[in-house]
PDB file of C-alpha atoms in Angstrom:
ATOM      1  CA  UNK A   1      17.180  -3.958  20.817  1.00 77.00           C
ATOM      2  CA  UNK A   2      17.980  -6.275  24.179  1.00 81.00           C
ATOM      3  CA  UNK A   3      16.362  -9.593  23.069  1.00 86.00           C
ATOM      4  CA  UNK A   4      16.150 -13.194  24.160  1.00 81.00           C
ATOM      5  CA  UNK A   5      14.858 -16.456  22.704  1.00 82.00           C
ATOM      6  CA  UNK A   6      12.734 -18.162  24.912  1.00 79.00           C
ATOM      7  CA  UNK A   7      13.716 -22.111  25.390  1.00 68.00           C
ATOM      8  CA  UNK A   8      11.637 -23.092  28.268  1.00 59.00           C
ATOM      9  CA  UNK A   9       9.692 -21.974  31.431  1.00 54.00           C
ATOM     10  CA  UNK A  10       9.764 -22.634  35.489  1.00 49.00           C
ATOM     11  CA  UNK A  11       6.763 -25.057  36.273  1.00 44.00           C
ATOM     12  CA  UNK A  12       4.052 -23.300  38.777  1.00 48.00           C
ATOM     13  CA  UNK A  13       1.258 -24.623  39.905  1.00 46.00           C
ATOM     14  CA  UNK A  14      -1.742 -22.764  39.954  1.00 52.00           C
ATOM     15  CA  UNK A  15      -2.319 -18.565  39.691  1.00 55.00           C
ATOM     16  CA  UNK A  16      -2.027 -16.264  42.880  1.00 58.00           C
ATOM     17  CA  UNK A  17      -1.838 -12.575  43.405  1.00 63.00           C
ATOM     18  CA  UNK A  18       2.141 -12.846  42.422  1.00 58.00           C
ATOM     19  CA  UNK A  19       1.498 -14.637  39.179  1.00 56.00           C
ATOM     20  CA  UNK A  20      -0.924 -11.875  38.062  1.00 59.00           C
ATOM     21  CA  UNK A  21       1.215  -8.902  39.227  1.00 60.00           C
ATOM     22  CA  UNK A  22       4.040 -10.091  37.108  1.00 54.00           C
ATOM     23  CA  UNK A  23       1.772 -10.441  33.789  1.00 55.00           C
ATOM     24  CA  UNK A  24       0.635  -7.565  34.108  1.00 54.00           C
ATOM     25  CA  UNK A  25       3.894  -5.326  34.637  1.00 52.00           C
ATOM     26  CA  UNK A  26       6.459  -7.580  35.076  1.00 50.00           C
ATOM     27  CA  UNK A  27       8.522  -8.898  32.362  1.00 51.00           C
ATOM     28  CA  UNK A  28       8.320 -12.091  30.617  1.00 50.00           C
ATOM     29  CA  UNK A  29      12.088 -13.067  32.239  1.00 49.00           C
ATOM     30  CA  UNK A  30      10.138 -12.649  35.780  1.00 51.00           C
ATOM     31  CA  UNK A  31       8.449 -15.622  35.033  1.00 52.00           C
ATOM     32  CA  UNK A  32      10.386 -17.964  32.188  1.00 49.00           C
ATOM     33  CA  UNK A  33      14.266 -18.671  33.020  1.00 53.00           C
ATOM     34  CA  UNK A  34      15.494 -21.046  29.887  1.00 69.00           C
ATOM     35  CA  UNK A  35      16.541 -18.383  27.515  1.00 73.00           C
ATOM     36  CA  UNK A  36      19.695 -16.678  25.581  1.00 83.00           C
ATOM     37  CA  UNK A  37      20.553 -13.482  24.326  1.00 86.00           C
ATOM     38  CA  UNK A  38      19.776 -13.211  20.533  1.00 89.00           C
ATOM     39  CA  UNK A  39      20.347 -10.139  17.945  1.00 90.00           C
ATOM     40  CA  UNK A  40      17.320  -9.108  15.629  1.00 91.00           C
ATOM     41  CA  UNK A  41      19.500 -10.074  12.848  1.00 91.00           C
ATOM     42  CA  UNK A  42      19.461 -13.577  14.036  1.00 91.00           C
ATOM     43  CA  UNK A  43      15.696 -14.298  15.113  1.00 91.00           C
ATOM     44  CA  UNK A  44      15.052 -16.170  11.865  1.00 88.00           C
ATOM     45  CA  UNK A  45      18.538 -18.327  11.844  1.00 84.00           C
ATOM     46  CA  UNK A  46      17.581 -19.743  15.114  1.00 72.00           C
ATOM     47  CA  UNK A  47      14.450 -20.851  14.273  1.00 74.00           C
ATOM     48  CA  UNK A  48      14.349 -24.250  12.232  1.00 74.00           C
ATOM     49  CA  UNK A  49      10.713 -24.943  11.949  1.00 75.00           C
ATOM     50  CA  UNK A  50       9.355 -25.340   8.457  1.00 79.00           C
ATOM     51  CA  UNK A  51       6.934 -22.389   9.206  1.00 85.00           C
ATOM     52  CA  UNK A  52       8.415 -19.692  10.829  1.00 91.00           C
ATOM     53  CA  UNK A  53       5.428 -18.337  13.552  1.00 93.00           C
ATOM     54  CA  UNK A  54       7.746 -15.687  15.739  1.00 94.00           C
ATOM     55  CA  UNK A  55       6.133 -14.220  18.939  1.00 94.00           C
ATOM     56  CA  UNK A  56       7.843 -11.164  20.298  1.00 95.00           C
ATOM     57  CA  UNK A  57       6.818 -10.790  23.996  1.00 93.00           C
ATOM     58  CA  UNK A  58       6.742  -7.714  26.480  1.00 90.00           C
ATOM     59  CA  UNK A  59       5.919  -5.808  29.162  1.00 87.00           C
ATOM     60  CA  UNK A  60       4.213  -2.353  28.106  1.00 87.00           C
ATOM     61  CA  UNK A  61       6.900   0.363  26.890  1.00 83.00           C
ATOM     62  CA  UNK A  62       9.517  -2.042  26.053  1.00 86.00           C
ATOM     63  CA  UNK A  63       9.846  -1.295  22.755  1.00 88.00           C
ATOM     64  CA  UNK A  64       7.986  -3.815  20.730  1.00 93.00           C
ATOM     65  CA  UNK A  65       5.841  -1.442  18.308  1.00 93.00           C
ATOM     66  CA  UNK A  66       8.721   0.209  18.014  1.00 91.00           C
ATOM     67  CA  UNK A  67      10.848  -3.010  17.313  1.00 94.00           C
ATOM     68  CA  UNK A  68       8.326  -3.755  14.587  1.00 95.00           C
ATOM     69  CA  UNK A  69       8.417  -0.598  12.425  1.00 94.00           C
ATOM     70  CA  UNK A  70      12.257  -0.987  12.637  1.00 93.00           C
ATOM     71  CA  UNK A  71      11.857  -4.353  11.062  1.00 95.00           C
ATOM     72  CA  UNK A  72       9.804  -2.541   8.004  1.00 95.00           C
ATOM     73  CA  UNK A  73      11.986   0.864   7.920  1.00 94.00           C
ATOM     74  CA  UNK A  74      15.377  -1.471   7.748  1.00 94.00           C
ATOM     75  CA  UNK A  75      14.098  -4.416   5.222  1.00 96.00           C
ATOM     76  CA  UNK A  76      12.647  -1.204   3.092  1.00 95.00           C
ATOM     77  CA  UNK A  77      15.586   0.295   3.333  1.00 94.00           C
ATOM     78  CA  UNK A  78      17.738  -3.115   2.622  1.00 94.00           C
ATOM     79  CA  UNK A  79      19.558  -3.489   5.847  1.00 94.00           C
ATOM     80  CA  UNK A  80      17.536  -6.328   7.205  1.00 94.00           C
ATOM     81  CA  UNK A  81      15.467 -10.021   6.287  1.00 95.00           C
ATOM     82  CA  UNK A  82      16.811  -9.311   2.868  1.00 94.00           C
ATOM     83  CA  UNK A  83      15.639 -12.762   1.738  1.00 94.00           C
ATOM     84  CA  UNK A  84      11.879 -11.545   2.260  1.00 96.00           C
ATOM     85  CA  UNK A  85      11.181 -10.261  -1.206  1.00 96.00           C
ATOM     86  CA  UNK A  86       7.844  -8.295   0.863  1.00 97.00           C
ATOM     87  CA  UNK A  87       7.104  -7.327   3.937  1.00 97.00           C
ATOM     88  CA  UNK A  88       3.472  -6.467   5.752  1.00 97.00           C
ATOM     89  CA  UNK A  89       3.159  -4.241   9.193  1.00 97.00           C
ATOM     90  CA  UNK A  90      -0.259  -4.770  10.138  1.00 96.00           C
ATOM     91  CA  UNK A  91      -1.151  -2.621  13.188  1.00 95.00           C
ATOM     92  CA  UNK A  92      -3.560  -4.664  15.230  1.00 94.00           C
ATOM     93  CA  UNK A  93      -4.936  -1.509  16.819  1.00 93.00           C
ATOM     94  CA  UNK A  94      -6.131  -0.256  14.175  1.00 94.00           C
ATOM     95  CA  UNK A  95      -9.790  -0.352  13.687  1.00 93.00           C
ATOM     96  CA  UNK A  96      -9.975  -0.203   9.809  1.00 92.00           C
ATOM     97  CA  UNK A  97      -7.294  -3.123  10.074  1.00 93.00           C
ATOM     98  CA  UNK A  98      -9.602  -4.721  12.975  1.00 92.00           C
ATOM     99  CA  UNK A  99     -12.285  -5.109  10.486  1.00 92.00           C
ATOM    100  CA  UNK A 100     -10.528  -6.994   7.869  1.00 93.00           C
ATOM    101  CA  UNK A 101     -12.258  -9.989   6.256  1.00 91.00           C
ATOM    102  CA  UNK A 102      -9.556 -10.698   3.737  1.00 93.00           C
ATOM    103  CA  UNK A 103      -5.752 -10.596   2.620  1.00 95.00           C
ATOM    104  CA  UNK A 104      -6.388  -8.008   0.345  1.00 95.00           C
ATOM    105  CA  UNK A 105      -7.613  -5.845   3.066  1.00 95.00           C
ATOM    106  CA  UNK A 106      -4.499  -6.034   5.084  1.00 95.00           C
ATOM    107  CA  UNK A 107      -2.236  -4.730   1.904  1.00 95.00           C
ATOM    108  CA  UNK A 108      -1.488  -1.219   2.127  1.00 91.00           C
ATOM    109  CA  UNK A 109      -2.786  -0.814  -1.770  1.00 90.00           C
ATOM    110  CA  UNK A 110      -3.332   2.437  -3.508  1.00 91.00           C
ATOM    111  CA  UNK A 111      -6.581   0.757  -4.759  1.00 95.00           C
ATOM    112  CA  UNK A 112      -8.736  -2.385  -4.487  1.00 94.00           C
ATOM    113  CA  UNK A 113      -7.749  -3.958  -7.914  1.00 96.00           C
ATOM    114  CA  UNK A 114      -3.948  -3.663  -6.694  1.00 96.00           C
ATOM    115  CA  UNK A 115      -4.628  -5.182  -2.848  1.00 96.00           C
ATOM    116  CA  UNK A 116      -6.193  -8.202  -5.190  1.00 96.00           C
ATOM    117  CA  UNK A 117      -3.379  -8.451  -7.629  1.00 96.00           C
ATOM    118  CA  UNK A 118      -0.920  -7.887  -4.881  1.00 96.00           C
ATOM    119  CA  UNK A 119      -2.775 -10.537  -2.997  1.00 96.00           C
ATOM    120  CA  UNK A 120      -3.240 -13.377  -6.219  1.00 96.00           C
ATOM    121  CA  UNK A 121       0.446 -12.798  -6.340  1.00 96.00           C
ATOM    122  CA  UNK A 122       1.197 -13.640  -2.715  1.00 96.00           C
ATOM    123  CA  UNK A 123      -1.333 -16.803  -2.933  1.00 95.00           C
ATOM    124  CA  UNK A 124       0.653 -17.636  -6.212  1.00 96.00           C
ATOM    125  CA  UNK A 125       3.762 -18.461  -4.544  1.00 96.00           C
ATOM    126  CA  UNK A 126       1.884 -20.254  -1.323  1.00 95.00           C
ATOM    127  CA  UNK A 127       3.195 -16.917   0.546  1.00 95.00           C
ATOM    128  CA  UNK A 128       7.211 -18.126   0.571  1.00 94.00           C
ATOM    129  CA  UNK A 129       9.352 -14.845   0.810  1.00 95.00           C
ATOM    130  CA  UNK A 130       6.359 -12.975   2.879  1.00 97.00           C
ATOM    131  CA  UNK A 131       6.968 -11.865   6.117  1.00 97.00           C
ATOM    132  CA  UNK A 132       3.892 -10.255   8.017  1.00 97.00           C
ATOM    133  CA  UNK A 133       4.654  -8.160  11.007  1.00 97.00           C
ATOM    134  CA  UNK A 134       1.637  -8.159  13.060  1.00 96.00           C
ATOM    135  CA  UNK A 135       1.864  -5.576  15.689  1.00 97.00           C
ATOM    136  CA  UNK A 136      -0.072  -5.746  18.782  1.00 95.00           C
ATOM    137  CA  UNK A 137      -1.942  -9.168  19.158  1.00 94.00           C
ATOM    138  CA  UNK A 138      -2.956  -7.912  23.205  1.00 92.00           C
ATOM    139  CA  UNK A 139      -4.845  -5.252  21.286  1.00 92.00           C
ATOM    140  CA  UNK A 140      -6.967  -7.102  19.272  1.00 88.00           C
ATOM    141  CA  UNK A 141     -10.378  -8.016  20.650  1.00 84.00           C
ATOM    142  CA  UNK A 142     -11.224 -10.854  21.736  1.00 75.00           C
ATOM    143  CA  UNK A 143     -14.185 -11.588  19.375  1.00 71.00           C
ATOM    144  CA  UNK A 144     -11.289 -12.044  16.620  1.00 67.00           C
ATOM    145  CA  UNK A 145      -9.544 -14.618  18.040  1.00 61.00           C
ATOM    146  CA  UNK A 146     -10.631 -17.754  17.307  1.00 53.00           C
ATOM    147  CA  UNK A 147      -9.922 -19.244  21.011  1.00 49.00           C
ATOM    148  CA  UNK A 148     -12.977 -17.599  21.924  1.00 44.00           C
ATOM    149  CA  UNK A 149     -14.755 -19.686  19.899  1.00 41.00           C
ATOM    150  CA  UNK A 150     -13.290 -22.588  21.183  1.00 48.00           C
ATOM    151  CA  UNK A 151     -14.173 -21.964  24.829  1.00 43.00           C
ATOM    152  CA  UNK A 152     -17.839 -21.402  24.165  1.00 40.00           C
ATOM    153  CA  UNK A 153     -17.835 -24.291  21.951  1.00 41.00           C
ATOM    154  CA  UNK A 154     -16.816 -26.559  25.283  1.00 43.00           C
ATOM    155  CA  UNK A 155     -19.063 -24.049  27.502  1.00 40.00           C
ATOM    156  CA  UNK A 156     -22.437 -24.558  25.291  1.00 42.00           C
ATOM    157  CA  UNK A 157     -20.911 -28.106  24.942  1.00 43.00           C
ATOM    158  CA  UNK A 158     -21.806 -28.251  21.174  1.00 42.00           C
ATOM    159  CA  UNK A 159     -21.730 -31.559  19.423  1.00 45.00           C
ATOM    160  CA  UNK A 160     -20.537 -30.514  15.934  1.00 41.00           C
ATOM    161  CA  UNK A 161     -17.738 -27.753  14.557  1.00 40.00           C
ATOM    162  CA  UNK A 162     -18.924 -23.817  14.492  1.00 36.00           C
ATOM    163  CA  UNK A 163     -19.146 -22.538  11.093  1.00 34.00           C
ATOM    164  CA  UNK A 164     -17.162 -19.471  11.461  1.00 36.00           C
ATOM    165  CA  UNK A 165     -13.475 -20.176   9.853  1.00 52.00           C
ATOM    166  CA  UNK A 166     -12.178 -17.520  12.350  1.00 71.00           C
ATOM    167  CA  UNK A 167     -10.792 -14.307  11.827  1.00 85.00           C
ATOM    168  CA  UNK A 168      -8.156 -13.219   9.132  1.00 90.00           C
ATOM    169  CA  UNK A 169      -5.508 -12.836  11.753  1.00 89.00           C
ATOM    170  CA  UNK A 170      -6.331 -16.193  13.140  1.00 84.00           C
ATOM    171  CA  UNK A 171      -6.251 -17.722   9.859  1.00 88.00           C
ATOM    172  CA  UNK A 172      -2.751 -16.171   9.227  1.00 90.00           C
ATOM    173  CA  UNK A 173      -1.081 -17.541  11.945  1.00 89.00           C
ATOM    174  CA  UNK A 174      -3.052 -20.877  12.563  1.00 85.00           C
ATOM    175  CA  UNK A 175      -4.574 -21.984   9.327  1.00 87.00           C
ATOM    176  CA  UNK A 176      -2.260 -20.427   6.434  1.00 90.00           C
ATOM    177  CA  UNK A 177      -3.542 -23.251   4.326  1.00 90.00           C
ATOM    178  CA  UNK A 178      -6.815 -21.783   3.803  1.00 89.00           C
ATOM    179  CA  UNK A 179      -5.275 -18.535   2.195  1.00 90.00           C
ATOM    180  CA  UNK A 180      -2.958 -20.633   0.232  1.00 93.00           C
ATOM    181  CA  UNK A 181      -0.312 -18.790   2.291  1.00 94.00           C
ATOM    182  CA  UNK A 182       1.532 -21.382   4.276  1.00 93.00           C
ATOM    183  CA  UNK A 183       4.924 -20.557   2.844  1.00 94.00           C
ATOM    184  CA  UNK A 184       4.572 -17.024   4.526  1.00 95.00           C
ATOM    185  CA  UNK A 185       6.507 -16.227   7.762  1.00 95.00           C
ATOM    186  CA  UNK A 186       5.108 -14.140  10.599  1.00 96.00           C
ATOM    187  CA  UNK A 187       6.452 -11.974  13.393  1.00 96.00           C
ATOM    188  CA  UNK A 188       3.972 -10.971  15.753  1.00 96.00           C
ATOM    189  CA  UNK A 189       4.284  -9.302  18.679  1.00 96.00           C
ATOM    190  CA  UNK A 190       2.171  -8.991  22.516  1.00 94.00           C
ATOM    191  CA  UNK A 191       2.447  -8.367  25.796  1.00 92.00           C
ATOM    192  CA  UNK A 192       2.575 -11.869  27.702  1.00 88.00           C
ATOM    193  CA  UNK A 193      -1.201 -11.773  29.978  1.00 87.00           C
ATOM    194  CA  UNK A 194      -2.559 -11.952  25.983  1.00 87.00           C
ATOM    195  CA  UNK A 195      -0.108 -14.209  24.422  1.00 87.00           C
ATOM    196  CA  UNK A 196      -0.989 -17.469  26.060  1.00 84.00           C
ATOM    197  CA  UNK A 197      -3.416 -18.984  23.133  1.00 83.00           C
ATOM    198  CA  UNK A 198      -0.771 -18.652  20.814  1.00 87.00           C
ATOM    199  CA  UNK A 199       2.241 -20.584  22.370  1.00 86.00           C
ATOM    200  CA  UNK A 200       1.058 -24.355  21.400  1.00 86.00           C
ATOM    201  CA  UNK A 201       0.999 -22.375  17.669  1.00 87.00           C
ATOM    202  CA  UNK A 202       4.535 -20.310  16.958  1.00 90.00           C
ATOM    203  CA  UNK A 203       7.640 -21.537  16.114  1.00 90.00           C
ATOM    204  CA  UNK A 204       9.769 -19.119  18.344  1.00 90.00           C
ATOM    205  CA  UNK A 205       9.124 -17.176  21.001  1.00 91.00           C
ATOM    206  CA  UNK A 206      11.313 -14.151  22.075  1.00 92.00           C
ATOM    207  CA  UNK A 207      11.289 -11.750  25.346  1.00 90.00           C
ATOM    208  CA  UNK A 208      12.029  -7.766  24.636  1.00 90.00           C
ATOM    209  CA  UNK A 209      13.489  -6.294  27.333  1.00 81.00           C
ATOM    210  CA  UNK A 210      13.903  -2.712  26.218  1.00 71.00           C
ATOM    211  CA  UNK A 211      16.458  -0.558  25.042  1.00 66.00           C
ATOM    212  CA  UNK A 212      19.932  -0.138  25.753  1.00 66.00           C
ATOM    213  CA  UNK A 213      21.184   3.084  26.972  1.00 69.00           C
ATOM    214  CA  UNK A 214      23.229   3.441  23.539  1.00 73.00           C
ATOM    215  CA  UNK A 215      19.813   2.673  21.808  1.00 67.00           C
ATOM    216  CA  UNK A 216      18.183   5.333  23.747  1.00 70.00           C
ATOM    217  CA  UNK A 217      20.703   8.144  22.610  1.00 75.00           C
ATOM    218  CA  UNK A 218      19.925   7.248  19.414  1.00 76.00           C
ATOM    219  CA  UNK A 219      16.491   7.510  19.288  1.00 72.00           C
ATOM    220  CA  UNK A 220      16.735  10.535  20.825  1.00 76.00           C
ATOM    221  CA  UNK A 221      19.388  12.289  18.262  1.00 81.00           C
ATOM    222  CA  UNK A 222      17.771  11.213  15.303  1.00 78.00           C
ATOM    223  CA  UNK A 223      14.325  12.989  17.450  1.00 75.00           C
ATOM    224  CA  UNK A 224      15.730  15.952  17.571  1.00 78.00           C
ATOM    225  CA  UNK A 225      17.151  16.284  14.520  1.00 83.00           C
ATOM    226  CA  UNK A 226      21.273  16.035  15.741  1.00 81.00           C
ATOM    227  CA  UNK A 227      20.533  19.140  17.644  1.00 86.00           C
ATOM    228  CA  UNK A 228      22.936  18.073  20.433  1.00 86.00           C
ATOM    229  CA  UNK A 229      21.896  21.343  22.496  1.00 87.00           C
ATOM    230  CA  UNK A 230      18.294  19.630  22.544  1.00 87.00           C
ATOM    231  CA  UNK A 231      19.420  16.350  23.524  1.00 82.00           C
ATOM    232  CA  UNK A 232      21.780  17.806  26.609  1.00 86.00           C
ATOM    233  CA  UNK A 233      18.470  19.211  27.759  1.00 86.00           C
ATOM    234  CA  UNK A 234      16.141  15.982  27.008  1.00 81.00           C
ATOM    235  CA  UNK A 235      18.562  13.913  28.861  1.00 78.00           C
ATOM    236  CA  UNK A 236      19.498  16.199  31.514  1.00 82.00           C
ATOM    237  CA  UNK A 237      15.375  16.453  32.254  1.00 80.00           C
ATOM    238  CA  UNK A 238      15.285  12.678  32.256  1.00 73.00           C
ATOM    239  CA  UNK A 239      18.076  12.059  35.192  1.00 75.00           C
ATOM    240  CA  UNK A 240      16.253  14.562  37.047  1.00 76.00           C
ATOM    241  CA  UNK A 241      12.872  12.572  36.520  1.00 70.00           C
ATOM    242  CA  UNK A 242      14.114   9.167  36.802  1.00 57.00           C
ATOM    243  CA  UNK A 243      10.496   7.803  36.914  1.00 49.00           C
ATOM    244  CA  UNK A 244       9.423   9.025  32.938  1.00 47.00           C
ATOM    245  CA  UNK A 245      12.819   7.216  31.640  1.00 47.00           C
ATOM    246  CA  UNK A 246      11.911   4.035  33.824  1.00 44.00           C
ATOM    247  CA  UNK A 247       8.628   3.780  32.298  1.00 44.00           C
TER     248      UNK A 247
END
């Protein structure tokens, strides 16, 4: 994967037409300049916060669903973050995963008694040597982010604090206290137009801008099985429709 860590941003004043165009489609290097290549291996070593809150930013098709499986498939599989001793993928999309009121309904458990145990265990150990990989923040509605809260707190101009402790996403990444979690590490990962709220909370954030052509090939191979008649004809239909490979 072609990654960067994000160190700073370009001042602008203001949002106009040009702003908004790049949000949308652009990448987040058309905006932010301060940044340096970094491997996946690395992500964690160059963070030195005490929490580790990762945000993995880009544009749509760049790879970052894809980025997070291949965190799971390679820590599963030992190659990668072997100092997690588990790790989560929690698919924001997902609308049984949307509704989640708890820990133990983000654990992939066989049964409710083990997403409990599994979860008692997590809360044991305050969450160290968790990673959650939480897959699609821009995708998750806005009723379960606890900004929106916030603004019509300051639009109705109440006087004292809503009662709602905000959603079990929100309380992940913001609040890990309150699950007894705060050891826990999380990777999360957004296009930028949705990201904003959570700058002032990660730790890290870092641009994907894709795959490499090499990268591509592979994907591709292990596709198709190896055939390499099938993947002369796959890429061969790609150069002649430049336009489905560019997007």
């Amino acid at each position: 994967f072609n990654l960067a860590m994000i160190r700073g941003q370009t001042m602008r004043y203001g949002i106009d037409e040009e702003m908004v165009g790049l949000m949308l489609h652009g990448r987040v290097s058309d905006i932010l300049h301060q940044k340096t290549s970094v491997k996946l291996e690395d992500i964690f070593l160059k963070d030195s916060a005490k929490r580790r809150v990762i945000l993995i930013e880009g544009a749509p098709g760049s790879g970052k669903s894809t980025l997070a499986w291949h965190v799971c498939q390679k820590w599963g599989s030992g190659e990668l973050f072997r100092e997690f001793k588990a790790v989560v993928f929690v698919q924001l999309r997902d609308p049984a995963i949307q509704s989640a009121r708890s820990v133990e309904d983000l654990l992939p458990a066989e049964s409710r008694g083990q997403a409990v145990r599994v979860g008692q265990e997590f809360q044991a150990c305050r969450g160290q040597g968790v990673l959650w990989v939480m897959d699609g923040w821009d995708e998750l509605p806005s009723c379960l982010n606890e900004s929106t809260f916030h603004r019509l707190k300051v639009l109705f101009r109440l006087n004292k604090p809503l009662s709602r402790r905000g959603s079990i996403f929100h309380r992940l990444i913001v609040s890990p206290e309150t699950e007894n979690l705060h050891l826990s590490t999380v990777v999360i990962t957004s296009r930028p137009i949705a990201s904003g709220d959570l700058h002032p909370v990660v730790s890290s954030r870092v641009e994907i801008l894709g795959f490499t052509q090499t990268e591509v090939k592979g994907y591709f191979t292990e596709a198709v099985g190896g055939d390499t008649q099938t993947l002369q004809k796959l890429q061969d239909q790609l150069r002649e429709r430049p336009v489905i490979e560019a997007s």
